[in-house]
Amino acid sequence: MEIEARIRKSLGDFKLDVELTSRCGRIGILGASGCGKSMTLKCIAGIERPDEGFIRIGDRVLFDSSSHVDIKPQKRNIGYLFQNYALFPTMTVRANIGAGLKGSRKENSLRVQEMIDKFQLSGLADRLPGQLSGGQQQRVALARIMAYEPDVILLDEPFSALDVFLKDRLQRELIEMLADYPGIVIMVSHSRDELYRFSDEILVMDSGKAVIHGQTKEIFARPRYREVARLTGCKNITGIRRLDDHTAEITDWGVRLRTERTIPEKAAAIGYRAHDFVPVWGSRRENCLKFRLKSIAELPFENNYYLLPETEQTSRAEGADCEAEDVAHEARNTVHEAVGAVPVPENRTSGETERTICWFVQRDRLPELEERGMPDYLEIREEKIMFLEDQE
Amino acid sequence: MENVAELLRNLDWSPLFISLKTGIVATVISFFLGLYTARKVVKASPGKKAFIDGVLTLPMVLPPTVAGFFLLLLFSRRRPFGIFLYDQFGIKVVQSWLGCITAATVIAFPLMYRNARAAFEQIDVNLVYAGRTLGMSDWKIFWTVVVPTAGPGIASGTILTFARALGEYGATSMLAGNIPGKTGTISQKIAMVIQDGDYGTAGVWVAIVLLIAFGAIVLLNLLSGKAMKNVKRW
């Protein structure tokens, strides 16, 4: 089964303009809150109407603005799992599951019973949704959708209202329950973990636009754009100035980067994951970053160090082929030469928060840090660098 | 005590039946009309909503005599619409039981409408969307999901509507008049006997009205409380 959707819709200043074509059975849509991902799902389900566009599932055209096709949501055969599950509060579990069924009374009750057994709801069939736990509600909501055999199931942030413990269990349950479902499932989320776990393909959205679409693992490994890197959970994203095929300046970090592989021509920034830094004690190696400690967050399984980069004159002095502003900066650095490393002046670069570097240290590596103290440098490992382009 | 017994023995019970009948019929009409208009208004655009809501709520805020005045203008048998109704269908609103119902409905309807509307607006719109994606018709969603979920609001609207319709005086006295055994409601009876200085009879009727009103409210509270016991809302 193939899904094809082109959706354009304006809501005040906000413009939604996405395209999604896929044969994949498990698709994720990743984006920050308010980027239009839920609206996209609602348009596919027929709850919202695109201003312009085309929606097709298999060979059924559900919406086509050019030929005025707009199938009612009742006829689209698309299941929609709402964030709050939207169970009918005055109906029992049994009545909820059977609410949309069209067959005879006997067929319906058989179908409902089948769903009750499949989703392990047998003891709960005569309860009202208000008497169920979050996990049970999710099962009922899914049973209700599955009861009428939809072609597509849309999951709208199904876990965002849950606490961490329950979230983990429900994610597992949901994946298991959907395991033998032959149709297309699209899950919308702002959580990279959820989508990484769930989807084979991923569409990343940013302010109403589809930024990138591809294999989930591929996108997490090579996010390509800044916003994608941020959404895939990359903590350190900073601008670079490409000098030649194998050197670039990481301006905010005061590092002259030298690489074996060719730096892509369009590279405007790098992303570097917080656990990929290598601590270095003693003398400075290549691609090392000097820093001062800003703060520490101690978590159960890791420590997060928040660092401010300090620039080094040596790497600075070499970077003399730059604009006037840089020359002025150079001059300031020279004045401070006697003092040693100088923080990058605030007015030239981004604010302190943007410049802050995150370094995550797993618990099993903490003893080394305790023994030897904070490292003198952090090494940036070339193979871990993600080169990022600016979006067109 | 003997006086009261004497009073009760000689009491003309017709006002009780006229009031009850009027109250029940007006409540039933208001119930369906109120749900229908509330549903329309909730779905309307904001501008339209403000206007229609204003018109529908007016009878509640105006003095009942003003509503009575308009009703007379409309239904008087010396005016075109009143003449039309009588000549074509033999319908006589003024000075008739139909007038009682009309007046009570017009005055009490806004209570039903406003309560239903408020209850509908509280409903999670996702419930409606869920119903649609499950293939339920809008009509089915309305009667099996929206109305039951709005239950408490609708129940309180019904109680208030009934209580108001039962006690309507101003518009009723203008439109239907106080014809004993025909349009003479309890509230009109009370006003009449008070004018005659008959506080005993007035007291009996006051007690009856108190009983009915209080009983209706308790009954509906019990019913809606039982139905809503296990329903969680937000």
XYZ file of C-alpha atoms in Angstrom:
626
model
C 0.000 0.000 0.000
C 1.222 3.450 -0.851
C 0.299 6.766 0.661
C 0.652 10.011 -1.186
C -0.188 13.324 0.421
C 0.410 16.888 -0.650
C -1.137 19.313 1.748
C -1.240 23.089 1.712
C -3.102 25.020 4.348
C -2.837 28.533 5.776
C -3.837 29.324 9.324
C -3.230 33.009 9.918
C 0.509 33.497 9.646
C 1.209 29.806 9.735
C 1.608 28.017 6.434
C 1.549 24.267 6.189
C 3.123 22.862 3.057
C 4.082 19.202 3.225
C 4.505 16.338 0.850
C 4.742 12.727 1.830
C 4.904 9.761 -0.487
C 5.790 6.427 0.966
C 5.357 2.701 0.611
C 6.685 2.161 4.079
C 4.402 0.602 6.686
C 5.737 2.509 9.690
C 6.263 6.201 9.136
C 7.236 8.745 11.762
C 6.750 12.501 11.605
C 9.176 14.360 13.833
C 8.918 18.028 14.646
C 8.745 20.557 17.452
C 5.376 21.543 18.915
C 3.416 23.732 16.539
C 5.319 22.708 13.416
C 2.141 21.433 11.768
C 2.593 17.712 12.237
C -0.755 17.131 13.944
C -2.460 19.305 11.356
C -0.960 17.077 8.674
C -2.486 14.015 10.299
C -5.845 15.739 10.710
C -5.855 16.607 7.016
C -5.137 12.999 6.101
C -7.944 11.798 8.382
C -10.334 14.386 6.942
C -10.894 16.184 10.238
C -9.318 19.301 8.788
C -9.579 20.391 5.208
C -6.468 21.424 3.261
C -6.748 24.609 1.196
C -5.090 22.805 -1.608
C -3.662 19.386 -2.175
C -4.037 15.746 -2.979
C -4.364 12.723 -0.709
C -4.341 9.167 -1.945
C -4.110 5.864 -0.141
C -3.507 2.881 -2.375
C -5.736 3.586 -5.342
C -8.345 5.535 -3.365
C -8.220 9.291 -3.836
C -9.441 10.836 -0.581
C -8.892 14.453 -1.384
C -8.118 16.330 -4.537
C -8.622 20.076 -4.595
C -8.281 20.266 -8.374
C -11.241 17.945 -9.001
C -13.156 18.806 -5.797
C -12.874 15.377 -4.276
C -13.226 15.460 -0.496
C -14.229 12.173 1.062
C -15.856 12.548 4.467
C -13.816 11.275 7.428
C -16.528 8.657 7.984
C -15.741 7.132 4.591
C -11.952 7.387 4.588
C -11.352 4.270 6.614
C -8.539 5.860 8.556
C -8.118 5.212 12.262
C -6.966 8.084 14.437
C -5.508 7.573 17.887
C -5.819 10.820 19.802
C -3.331 11.963 22.380
C -5.981 11.729 25.116
C -7.470 8.632 23.427
C -10.870 10.386 23.109
C -12.822 7.470 24.522
C -16.519 8.229 24.850
C -16.834 8.873 28.588
C -20.427 7.702 29.034
C -20.004 4.417 27.157
C -18.593 1.204 28.522
C -15.455 -0.309 27.028
C -17.633 -2.694 25.047
C -19.827 0.118 23.705
C -16.779 2.214 22.863
C -15.249 -0.552 20.787
C -18.516 -1.198 18.972
C -19.448 2.460 18.517
C -18.519 2.707 14.849
C -19.459 -0.753 13.640
C -21.994 -0.988 10.841
C -22.904 -4.680 10.678
C -25.797 -6.530 12.267
C -26.105 -6.626 16.040
C -24.764 -10.170 16.149
C -21.797 -9.544 13.841
C -20.896 -6.467 15.829
C -20.937 -8.158 19.182
C -18.762 -10.962 17.816
C -16.310 -8.454 16.427
C -16.244 -6.527 19.702
C -15.650 -9.728 21.654
C -12.801 -10.612 19.309
C -11.171 -7.241 19.989
C -11.741 -7.564 23.741
C -9.909 -10.889 23.692
C -7.142 -9.688 21.415
C -6.387 -6.610 23.484
C -6.779 -8.395 26.810
C -9.707 -6.333 27.976
C -11.934 -9.191 29.114
C -12.201 -8.106 32.737
C -12.813 -4.511 31.797
C -15.513 -4.781 29.150
C -18.272 -3.270 31.272
C -16.266 -0.475 32.847
C -16.367 3.153 31.832
C -13.210 4.817 30.494
C -12.915 6.898 33.666
C -12.317 3.715 35.639
C -9.355 2.622 33.518
C -5.654 3.327 33.805
C -3.791 5.146 31.051
C -2.448 1.924 29.603
C -5.858 0.282 29.572
C -7.360 3.347 27.915
C -4.768 3.145 25.175
C -5.634 -0.493 24.583
C -9.339 0.321 24.357
C -8.680 3.181 21.965
C -6.597 0.940 19.757
C -9.123 -1.886 19.943
C -11.830 0.576 18.915
C -9.785 1.602 15.879
C -8.814 -1.950 14.936
C -12.410 -3.175 15.243
C -13.347 -1.659 11.940
C -10.154 -2.551 10.084
C -8.784 0.758 8.840
C -6.360 1.016 5.914
C -4.226 3.502 7.786
C -3.740 4.212 11.478
C -2.644 7.657 12.566
C -1.061 8.062 15.993
C -1.077 11.641 17.230
C 1.523 12.046 19.986
C 0.244 8.939 21.724
C 2.651 9.096 24.647
C 3.257 12.762 25.294
C 0.916 13.008 28.282
C 2.375 10.046 30.164
C 5.032 9.725 32.811
C 8.343 8.159 31.840
C 7.727 4.773 33.430
C 4.357 4.235 31.816
C 5.573 5.702 28.542
C 8.216 3.065 28.123
C 5.770 0.239 28.771
C 3.086 1.643 26.496
C 5.533 2.180 23.668
C 6.495 -1.441 23.866
C 2.859 -2.532 24.056
C 1.839 -0.372 21.132
C 4.588 -1.737 18.928
C 3.587 -5.274 19.882
C -0.097 -4.638 19.269
C 0.602 -3.148 15.872
C 3.059 -5.874 14.924
C 0.628 -7.915 12.827
C -1.244 -4.918 11.426
C -0.752 -4.983 7.660
C -1.652 -1.365 6.862
C 0.229 1.894 7.120
C 0.852 3.464 10.516
C 1.919 7.085 10.779
C 3.061 8.344 14.164
C 3.526 11.987 14.942
C 5.783 12.959 17.805
C 8.257 15.486 19.090
C 10.172 12.688 20.767
C 13.079 11.310 18.790
C 13.293 8.231 21.034
C 9.703 7.265 20.325
C 10.124 7.619 16.592
C 13.521 5.989 16.436
C 12.032 2.994 18.163
C 8.864 2.898 16.128
C 9.401 3.985 12.568
C 11.367 2.699 9.611
C 10.977 5.936 7.745
C 10.881 9.405 9.116
C 9.723 12.793 7.903
C 11.170 15.767 9.729
C 9.057 18.909 9.791
C 9.990 22.433 10.719
C 7.556 25.388 10.788
C 5.042 23.862 8.429
C 7.523 22.426 5.951
C 8.930 18.983 5.370
C 12.672 19.365 5.815
C 13.835 15.867 5.108
C 12.358 12.430 4.512
C 14.184 9.113 4.553
C 15.227 6.045 6.476
C 15.103 6.702 10.214
C 18.561 5.322 10.984
C 20.101 7.171 8.060
C 18.617 10.488 9.184
C 19.782 10.045 12.757
C 23.275 9.215 11.524
C 23.412 12.017 8.948
C 20.854 14.711 9.795
C 22.036 17.019 7.001
C 20.385 20.207 8.332
C 20.756 22.074 11.601
C 17.102 21.774 12.566
C 17.107 18.065 11.796
C 20.207 17.589 13.927
C 18.530 19.451 16.791
C 15.360 17.386 16.490
C 17.305 14.142 16.428
C 18.692 15.158 19.788
C 22.046 16.619 18.906
C 23.055 18.917 21.767
C 26.016 20.682 20.175
C 25.371 22.501 16.931
C 27.651 25.313 15.945
C 28.561 27.248 12.831
C 31.771 26.565 10.956
C 33.766 28.427 8.357
C 35.082 26.061 5.702
C 38.639 27.007 4.754
C 39.491 24.201 2.352
C 38.632 20.552 1.739
C 40.231 19.420 4.966
C 40.168 22.403 7.287
C 37.438 24.479 8.827
C 37.176 26.898 11.678
C 34.688 26.192 14.436
C 34.290 29.838 15.251
C 32.434 29.708 18.558
C 34.642 26.978 19.938
C 37.912 28.509 18.829
C 38.990 25.310 17.129
C 40.753 24.823 13.828
C 39.350 21.551 12.565
C 41.475 19.286 10.401
C 39.897 16.264 8.803
C 40.890 13.237 6.782
C 37.647 13.168 4.882
C 36.577 15.986 2.639
C 34.422 18.614 4.273
C 31.294 19.020 2.116
C 31.249 22.311 0.256
C 27.876 23.329 1.586
C 28.804 22.620 5.191
C 27.801 25.614 7.287
C 27.724 24.003 10.698
C 28.587 20.863 12.557
C 26.589 18.767 14.934
C 28.415 16.868 17.623
C 26.657 14.521 20.016
C 27.240 15.209 23.678
C 28.650 11.782 24.536
C 31.131 11.731 21.655
C 33.784 14.036 23.174
C 36.996 12.379 24.303
C 38.676 13.816 27.406
C 42.359 14.685 27.018
C 44.770 15.368 29.865
C 48.131 17.001 29.388
C 49.238 18.379 26.059
C 46.864 19.514 23.382
C 46.288 17.325 20.385
C 44.732 18.193 17.081
C 40.989 19.014 17.040
C 40.984 19.744 20.727
C 38.756 22.174 22.478
C 39.658 24.227 25.501
C 36.870 25.056 27.902
C 35.878 26.203 31.296
C 33.235 24.487 33.339
C 29.945 26.322 33.633
C 27.761 23.848 35.488
C 27.156 20.166 36.131
C 23.913 18.227 36.135
C 24.178 14.879 37.867
C 21.762 12.301 36.544
C 21.302 8.694 37.624
C 23.292 7.155 34.794
C 25.445 9.992 33.558
C 26.794 13.399 34.370
C 26.076 16.298 32.069
C 28.789 18.922 31.980
C 27.943 22.320 30.573
C 31.048 24.004 29.268
C 31.996 27.337 27.772
C 34.626 27.178 25.061
C 37.817 29.202 25.380
C 39.653 30.231 22.266
C 43.337 29.558 21.751
C 45.623 32.131 20.189
C 47.702 29.602 18.290
C 44.784 28.442 16.230
C 43.626 32.045 16.022
C 46.850 33.456 14.661
C 46.828 31.009 11.785
C 43.326 31.993 10.809
C 44.537 35.408 9.674
C 42.839 35.228 6.275
C 39.631 36.745 7.475
C 37.454 39.835 7.403
C 37.993 43.100 9.165
C 35.903 42.097 12.119
C 38.051 39.091 12.598
C 41.205 41.167 12.403
C 39.940 43.367 15.170
C 39.217 40.276 17.153
C 42.694 38.972 16.451
C 44.114 42.213 17.814
C 42.186 41.833 21.031
C 43.481 38.339 21.387
C 47.062 39.490 20.927
C 46.659 41.969 23.752
C 45.555 39.151 25.992
C 48.305 36.853 24.827
C 50.261 37.177 28.035
C 47.239 36.213 30.111
C 46.600 33.005 28.172
C 43.394 31.719 26.702
C 40.672 34.293 26.271
C 36.942 33.670 26.095
C 35.393 34.608 22.796
C 33.951 38.117 23.183
C 30.159 38.075 23.529
C 29.465 40.740 20.917
C 31.107 38.810 18.144
C 29.432 35.499 18.558
C 26.213 33.996 19.734
C 25.052 34.389 23.323
C 26.376 32.297 26.136
C 23.510 29.824 26.044
C 24.053 29.053 22.374
C 27.771 28.681 22.886
C 27.404 26.318 25.822
C 28.738 22.884 25.023
C 27.147 19.774 26.489
C 29.335 16.866 27.392
C 27.664 13.711 28.676
C 29.788 11.286 30.636
C 28.416 7.804 31.280
C 28.531 6.583 34.861
C 31.149 3.923 34.199
C 33.571 6.578 33.001
C 33.127 8.862 35.989
C 35.818 7.223 38.218
C 38.492 8.185 35.707
C 37.297 11.765 35.865
C 37.272 11.749 39.638
C 40.780 10.363 39.742
C 42.392 12.659 37.191
C 40.225 15.730 37.602
C 38.554 17.620 34.791
C 40.385 17.084 31.498
C 42.408 19.897 30.009
C 40.878 19.476 26.592
C 38.059 17.712 24.839
C 38.917 16.043 21.602
C 36.463 16.245 18.716
C 36.587 12.955 16.865
C 36.380 13.387 13.153
C 34.272 10.330 12.447
C 31.619 11.551 14.897
C 31.207 14.960 13.306
C 27.962 15.555 11.430
C 28.376 18.251 8.796
C 25.247 20.330 8.402
C 23.971 22.545 5.627
C 21.723 25.545 5.824
C 18.215 24.896 4.574
C 17.407 26.358 1.210
C -55.569 22.775 61.258
C -59.290 22.550 60.701
C -59.154 25.608 58.484
C -56.542 24.015 56.284
C -58.513 20.791 56.011
C -61.596 22.819 55.147
C -59.626 24.737 52.539
C -58.224 21.610 50.943
C -61.667 19.997 50.805
C -63.170 22.907 48.907
C -60.110 23.620 46.775
C -60.444 23.853 43.013
C -57.477 21.747 41.872
C -57.566 22.883 38.247
C -54.612 25.372 38.606
C -52.333 22.486 39.661
C -53.128 20.443 36.578
C -52.950 23.412 34.253
C -49.550 24.436 35.652
C -48.132 20.923 35.564
C -49.347 20.316 32.027
C -47.990 23.656 30.916
C -44.658 23.084 32.658
C -44.192 19.614 31.187
C -45.164 20.526 27.636
C -43.048 23.707 27.692
C -40.074 21.740 29.059
C -40.342 19.054 26.400
C -40.520 21.655 23.623
C -37.657 23.672 25.132
C -35.563 20.546 25.607
C -35.471 19.565 21.950
C -35.501 23.108 20.617
C -32.772 24.084 23.098
C -30.488 21.188 22.153
C -31.066 21.857 18.484
C -30.302 25.574 18.630
C -27.398 25.083 21.046
C -25.821 22.649 18.597
C -26.289 25.103 15.731
C -24.904 28.028 17.724
C -21.838 26.113 18.955
C -20.962 25.354 15.351
C -21.667 28.869 14.022
C -18.998 31.463 13.258
C -18.197 33.877 16.122
C -20.097 36.848 14.637
C -23.201 34.861 13.879
C -22.916 33.214 17.270
C -22.967 36.516 19.146
C -26.041 37.705 17.262
C -28.121 34.546 17.486
C -27.179 34.054 21.102
C -28.344 37.580 21.863
C -31.735 37.030 20.259
C -32.245 33.672 21.950
C -31.289 34.937 25.384
C -33.388 38.131 25.309
C -36.590 36.545 26.707
C -34.615 35.613 29.815
C -33.322 39.099 30.553
C -36.359 41.139 29.529
C -39.238 41.610 31.953
C -41.792 38.878 31.137
C -44.367 41.587 30.439
C -42.221 42.863 27.583
C -42.109 39.352 26.138
C -45.886 39.222 26.682
C -46.285 42.449 24.767
C -44.443 41.046 21.753
C -46.351 37.802 21.937
C -49.639 39.733 21.922
C -48.462 41.762 18.932
C -47.779 38.540 17.100
C -50.705 36.369 18.075
C -53.516 38.845 18.706
C -56.560 37.958 16.652
C -56.758 41.538 15.487
C -53.310 41.227 13.837
C -52.332 39.541 10.562
C -50.512 36.491 11.944
C -53.115 35.819 14.610
C -55.905 36.176 12.038
C -54.040 33.882 9.650
C -53.591 31.173 12.303
C -57.247 31.291 13.315
C -58.720 31.457 9.803
C -56.473 28.806 8.268
C -55.990 26.351 11.121
C -58.481 27.368 13.778
C -55.567 27.952 16.128
C -56.258 30.404 18.911
C -53.272 31.371 21.026
C -54.572 34.368 22.952
C -56.770 33.540 25.940
C -56.188 29.806 25.540
C -54.089 27.009 27.004
C -51.918 27.187 23.911
C -51.116 30.712 25.063
C -49.978 29.351 28.435
C -47.623 26.970 26.677
C -46.361 29.595 24.269
C -45.625 32.085 27.018
C -43.958 29.525 29.298
C -41.866 28.126 26.467
C -40.663 31.513 25.281
C -39.665 32.567 28.787
C -38.097 29.266 29.881
C -36.420 28.243 26.624
C -33.267 30.396 27.078
C -32.425 28.488 30.267
C -32.395 25.220 28.376
C -30.541 26.676 25.444
C -27.850 28.391 27.506
C -27.165 25.399 29.717
C -26.997 23.043 26.770
C -24.709 25.402 24.920
C -22.349 25.762 27.865
C -22.272 21.984 28.279
C -21.591 21.440 24.574
C -18.761 23.933 24.616
C -17.078 21.993 27.411
C -16.970 18.857 25.318
C -13.606 17.721 24.061
C -13.830 18.240 20.320
C -11.666 15.151 19.849
C -14.648 13.037 20.911
C -16.514 14.292 17.872
C -13.494 13.810 15.626
C -12.971 10.313 16.982
C -16.595 9.486 16.224
C -16.206 10.728 12.674
C -13.051 8.765 11.947
C -14.834 5.709 13.364
C -17.502 6.137 10.710
C -20.291 7.416 12.965
C -22.744 9.850 11.380
C -22.901 13.352 12.865
C -26.448 12.631 14.015
C -25.334 9.481 15.835
C -22.354 11.261 17.371
C -24.672 13.979 18.652
C -27.182 11.676 20.335
C -24.855 8.927 21.558
C -21.718 10.871 22.429
C -22.318 14.599 22.763
C -25.664 14.637 24.581
C -24.778 11.943 27.153
C -21.400 13.558 27.800
C -23.098 16.911 28.258
C -25.583 15.131 30.560
C -25.136 17.118 33.777
C -25.393 20.469 31.993
C -28.439 19.353 30.063
C -30.059 17.962 33.198
C -29.613 21.200 35.084
C -30.954 23.090 32.086
C -34.015 20.869 32.116
C -34.605 21.382 35.836
C -34.338 25.132 35.565
C -36.546 25.190 32.478
C -39.239 23.174 34.189
C -39.100 25.298 37.327
C -39.293 28.491 35.326
C -42.106 27.239 33.075
C -44.089 26.065 36.074
C -43.990 29.448 37.738
C -44.326 31.720 34.710
C -46.646 34.614 35.461
C -46.067 37.855 33.578
C -46.187 36.802 29.961
C -48.814 34.153 30.673
C -51.232 36.587 32.266
C -50.923 38.890 29.252
C -51.182 36.277 26.526
C -53.357 33.566 28.029
C -55.165 35.464 30.746
C -56.501 33.913 33.888
C -59.536 31.888 32.848
C -60.351 29.496 35.698
C -60.159 25.856 34.592
C -58.600 26.819 31.289
C -55.622 29.112 31.601
C -55.653 29.743 35.335
C -52.187 28.597 36.452
C -51.025 28.353 40.062
C -49.060 31.573 39.984
C -52.031 33.470 38.590
C -54.291 31.857 41.183
C -51.956 32.996 43.970
C -51.896 36.548 42.660
C -55.694 36.570 42.387
C -56.468 35.223 45.862
C -53.891 37.565 47.413
C -55.763 40.483 45.830
C -58.892 39.195 47.535
C -56.959 39.009 50.792
C -57.356 35.233 50.970
C -54.010 34.390 52.505
C -55.079 30.896 53.496
C -55.745 29.712 49.922
C -52.615 31.524 48.732
C -50.594 29.716 51.397
C -51.864 26.324 50.286
C -50.867 27.014 46.690
C -47.492 28.372 47.737
C -46.857 25.167 49.643
C -47.853 23.068 46.628
C -45.555 25.019 44.328
C -42.693 24.656 46.800
C -43.221 20.910 46.985
C -43.346 20.397 43.236
C -40.335 22.572 42.499
C -38.211 21.112 45.261
C -39.253 17.552 44.432
C -38.433 17.992 40.746
C -34.994 19.343 41.509
C -34.153 16.580 43.984
C -35.408 13.921 41.603
C -33.359 15.164 38.662
C -30.283 15.579 40.837
C -30.607 11.999 41.956
C -31.083 10.746 38.422
C -28.182 12.661 36.942
C -25.968 11.887 39.933
C -26.550 8.184 39.473
C -25.987 8.270 35.724
C -22.779 10.278 36.062
C -21.266 8.411 38.979
C -18.450 6.723 37.104
C -17.873 9.202 34.362
C -14.674 11.146 34.684
C -14.607 14.538 33.113
C -12.232 17.377 32.823
